[in-house]
mmCIF file of C-alpha atoms in Angstrom:
data_model
loop_
_atom_site.group_PDB
_atom_site.id
_atom_site.type_symbol
_atom_site.label_atom_id
_atom_site.label_comp_id
_atom_site.label_asym_id
_atom_site.label_seq_id
_atom_site.Cartn_x
_atom_site.Cartn_y
_atom_site.Cartn_z
ATOM 1 C CA UNK A 1383 129.372 116.731 92.043
ATOM 2 C CA UNK A 1384 132.038 116.586 94.739
ATOM 3 C CA UNK A 1385 134.879 117.145 92.316
ATOM 4 C CA UNK A 1386 135.850 119.258 89.330
ATOM 5 C CA UNK A 1387 137.670 116.481 87.445
ATOM 6 C CA UNK A 1388 136.160 115.559 84.089
ATOM 7 C CA UNK A 1389 135.219 111.877 83.914
ATOM 8 C CA UNK A 1390 134.363 110.529 80.483
ATOM 9 C CA UNK A 1391 132.075 107.567 79.925
ATOM 10 C CA UNK A 1392 128.500 106.466 79.378
ATOM 11 C CA UNK A 1393 125.837 107.706 81.779
ATOM 12 C CA UNK A 1394 128.366 109.058 84.292
ATOM 13 C CA UNK A 1395 126.739 110.409 87.462
ATOM 14 C CA UNK A 1396 128.206 112.987 89.904
ATOM 15 C CA UNK A 1397 129.999 110.264 91.905
ATOM 16 C CA UNK A 1398 131.508 108.622 88.779
ATOM 17 C CA UNK A 1399 129.076 105.702 88.502
ATOM 18 C CA UNK A 1400 128.309 104.679 84.927
ATOM 19 C CA UNK A 1401 125.923 102.572 82.903
ATOM 20 C CA UNK A 1402 128.100 99.505 83.489
ATOM 21 C CA UNK A 1403 128.822 99.880 87.216
ATOM 22 C CA UNK A 1404 126.262 101.799 89.232
ATOM 23 C CA UNK A 1405 125.888 100.344 92.719
ATOM 24 C CA UNK A 1406 126.155 102.634 95.747
ATOM 25 C CA UNK A 1407 129.848 101.721 96.201
ATOM 26 C CA UNK A 1408 130.853 102.148 92.555
ATOM 27 C CA UNK A 1409 132.392 105.560 93.121
ATOM 28 C CA UNK A 1410 135.847 105.631 91.596
ATOM 29 C CA UNK A 1411 137.192 106.617 88.213
ATOM 30 C CA UNK A 1412 140.496 105.439 86.798
ATOM 31 C CA UNK A 1413 142.867 107.589 84.777
ATOM 32 C CA UNK A 1414 143.961 105.487 81.837
ATOM 33 C CA UNK A 1415 147.687 105.425 81.130
ATOM 34 C CA UNK A 1416 147.199 105.566 77.365
ATOM 35 C CA UNK A 1417 145.174 108.774 77.156
ATOM 36 C CA UNK A 1418 145.557 110.229 80.687
ATOM 37 C CA UNK A 1419 141.773 110.663 80.899
ATOM 38 C CA UNK A 1420 139.478 109.484 83.700
ATOM 39 C CA UNK A 1421 136.804 106.853 83.002
ATOM 40 C CA UNK A 1422 134.534 105.001 85.451
ATOM 41 C CA UNK A 1423 135.492 101.621 84.002
ATOM 42 C CA UNK A 1424 137.266 99.719 81.253
ATOM 43 C CA UNK A 1425 133.989 99.275 79.376
ATOM 44 C CA UNK A 1426 133.445 103.038 79.171
ATOM 45 C CA UNK A 1427 137.023 103.480 77.974
ATOM 46 C CA UNK A 1428 136.485 100.770 75.374
ATOM 47 C CA UNK A 1429 133.283 102.445 74.163
ATOM 48 C CA UNK A 1430 134.318 106.110 74.065
ATOM 49 C CA UNK A 1431 138.042 106.168 74.878
ATOM 50 C CA UNK A 1432 141.190 106.478 72.850
ATOM 51 C CA UNK A 1433 141.085 102.977 71.340
ATOM 52 C CA UNK A 1434 144.582 102.132 72.575
ATOM 53 C CA UNK A 1435 144.229 100.716 76.130
ATOM 54 C CA UNK A 1436 147.453 100.515 78.114
ATOM 55 C CA UNK A 1437 148.053 99.757 81.793
ATOM 56 C CA UNK A 1438 150.051 101.842 84.261
ATOM 57 C CA UNK A 1439 153.586 100.434 84.591
ATOM 58 C CA UNK A 1440 154.787 99.594 88.118
ATOM 59 C CA UNK A 1441 157.453 102.290 88.002
ATOM 60 C CA UNK A 1442 154.665 104.902 87.754
ATOM 61 C CA UNK A 1443 152.530 103.695 90.683
ATOM 62 C CA UNK A 1444 153.321 106.989 92.430
ATOM 63 C CA UNK A 1445 151.162 108.854 89.877
ATOM 64 C CA UNK A 1446 147.630 109.956 90.797
ATOM 65 C CA UNK A 1447 145.434 107.536 88.882
ATOM 66 C CA UNK A 1448 142.245 106.932 90.873
ATOM 67 C CA UNK A 1449 139.565 109.484 91.667
ATOM 68 C CA UNK A 1450 137.193 109.161 94.608
ATOM 69 C CA UNK A 1451 133.816 110.107 93.191
ATOM 70 C CA UNK A 1452 132.565 111.023 96.648
ATOM 71 C CA UNK A 1453 135.103 113.693 97.675
ATOM 72 C CA UNK A 1454 137.296 114.206 94.589
ATOM 73 C CA UNK A 1455 140.502 113.012 96.239
ATOM 74 C CA UNK A 1456 143.013 111.622 93.747
ATOM 75 C CA UNK A 1457 144.851 108.524 94.935
ATOM 76 C CA UNK A 1458 148.121 107.253 93.572
ATOM 77 C CA UNK A 1459 148.042 103.720 92.236
ATOM 78 C CA UNK A 1460 150.027 102.572 95.274
ATOM 79 C CA UNK A 1461 147.523 104.224 97.648
ATOM 80 C CA UNK A 1462 144.590 102.692 95.812
ATOM 81 C CA UNK A 1463 146.048 99.185 95.838
ATOM 82 C CA UNK A 1464 146.586 99.468 99.610
ATOM 83 C CA UNK A 1465 143.437 101.367 100.653
ATOM 84 C CA UNK A 1466 141.297 98.294 101.382
ATOM 85 C CA UNK A 1467 138.404 99.691 99.321
ATOM 86 C CA UNK A 1468 138.026 102.869 101.381
ATOM 87 C CA UNK A 1469 138.931 106.424 100.435
ATOM 88 C CA UNK A 1470 141.832 107.542 102.634
ATOM 89 C CA UNK A 1471 140.478 111.109 102.553
ATOM 90 C CA UNK A 1472 136.718 110.802 103.233
ATOM 91 C CA UNK A 1473 136.321 107.119 104.227
ATOM 92 C CA UNK A 1474 133.765 106.460 101.475
ATOM 93 C CA UNK A 1475 133.519 102.779 100.600
ATOM 94 C CA UNK A 1476 134.761 101.643 97.196
ATOM 95 C CA UNK A 1477 133.588 98.478 95.472
ATOM 96 C CA UNK A 1478 135.985 95.686 96.534
ATOM 97 C CA UNK A 1479 135.023 93.836 93.349
ATOM 98 C CA UNK A 1480 137.043 96.365 91.365
ATOM 99 C CA UNK A 1481 140.136 94.415 92.375
ATOM 100 C CA UNK A 1482 139.020 91.717 89.951
ATOM 101 C CA UNK A 1483 139.742 94.162 87.121
ATOM 102 C CA UNK A 1484 142.986 95.741 88.354
ATOM 103 C CA UNK A 1485 144.956 93.922 85.643
ATOM 104 C CA UNK A 1486 143.070 96.032 83.089
ATOM 105 C CA UNK A 1487 144.439 99.247 84.621
ATOM 106 C CA UNK A 1488 147.694 98.446 86.421
ATOM 107 C CA UNK A 1489 150.728 96.262 85.647
#
């Protein structure tokens, strides 16, 4: 594991992949606003999370909310939304398809 951050979920591997999303580029975890815990995806949060999903409000986009599973770097929401699916610290590729679900995490 390249990081010491606890990531909750189902079948989470050392780079934060889970049972639901496990391709080579599925290597981020999202800190949920409601419980301030990291999960690989909304499905993991739904299955084993707090039961009260809430999205990060725009005024808190400066908070560290996304974890690179490759190097452990924590991105702010603003950094993540502008990173073009690449970790700004280690250049690991993130799944660009995650942008289809951003409304589940961020306002």
